[in-house]
Amino acid sequence: MAARADDIVRALEELLAELPARVRGSRDRVGEQTLGALRALSRELGLVTRDDMDEIELRVAQLEHRLRLLERPPE
């Protein structure tokens, strides 16, 4: 009986030691799920993401550069 009680105490101690890591993991998963839901909602609403905006700005800069090259007088 005493050996079984010791086993139970050890198991509880292990669980308590793991608890902070498990809570952190749950918090991270909730954060990821929330971020995913917000991204899906922004897509549904047609909102532009930072990545989309950065990509568009890069494309515009490339087009402006090409236009400047075309507007140069021939050498």
Short mmCIF file of C-alpha atoms in Angstrom, two decimals, residues 23-60:
data_model
loop_
_atom_site.label_atom_id
_atom_site.label_comp_id
_atom_site.label_asym_id
_atom_site.label_seq_id
_atom_site.Cartn_x
_atom_site.Cartn_y
_atom_site.Cartn_z
CA VAL A 23 0.25 25.39 -20.22
CA ARG A 24 2.77 27.23 -22.41
CA GLY A 25 2.11 24.77 -25.22
CA SER A 26 -1.64 25.29 -24.91
CA ARG A 27 -1.19 29.06 -24.89
CA ASP A 28 0.94 28.85 -28.05
CA ARG A 29 -1.68 26.69 -29.78
CA VAL A 30 -4.46 29.09 -28.83
CA GLY A 31 -2.35 31.97 -30.16
CA GLU A 32 -1.76 30.13 -33.44
CA GLN A 33 -5.45 29.28 -33.78
CA THR A 34 -6.42 32.90 -33.12
CA LEU A 35 -3.91 34.16 -35.67
CA GLY A 36 -5.21 31.66 -38.22
CA ALA A 37 -8.80 32.75 -37.61
CA LEU A 38 -7.85 36.42 -37.99
CA ARG A 39 -6.02 35.70 -41.25
CA ALA A 40 -9.03 33.80 -42.60
CA LEU A 41 -11.35 36.64 -41.60
CA SER A 42 -9.11 39.24 -43.24
CA ARG A 43 -9.12 37.19 -46.47
CA GLU A 44 -12.92 36.95 -46.37
CA LEU A 45 -13.19 40.70 -45.89
CA GLY A 46 -10.75 41.34 -48.71
CA LEU A 47 -8.23 43.08 -46.47
CA VAL A 48 -4.64 43.38 -47.63
CA THR A 49 -1.99 41.71 -45.50
CA ARG A 50 1.45 43.18 -44.82
CA ASP A 51 3.00 40.49 -47.02
CA ASP A 52 0.61 41.35 -49.86
CA MET A 53 1.43 45.04 -49.52
CA ASP A 54 5.18 44.38 -49.47
CA GLU A 55 4.86 42.25 -52.60
CA ILE A 56 2.88 44.96 -54.40
CA GLU A 57 5.38 47.66 -53.38
CA LEU A 58 8.24 45.56 -54.72
CA ARG A 59 6.41 44.95 -58.01
CA VAL A 60 5.66 48.69 -58.41
#
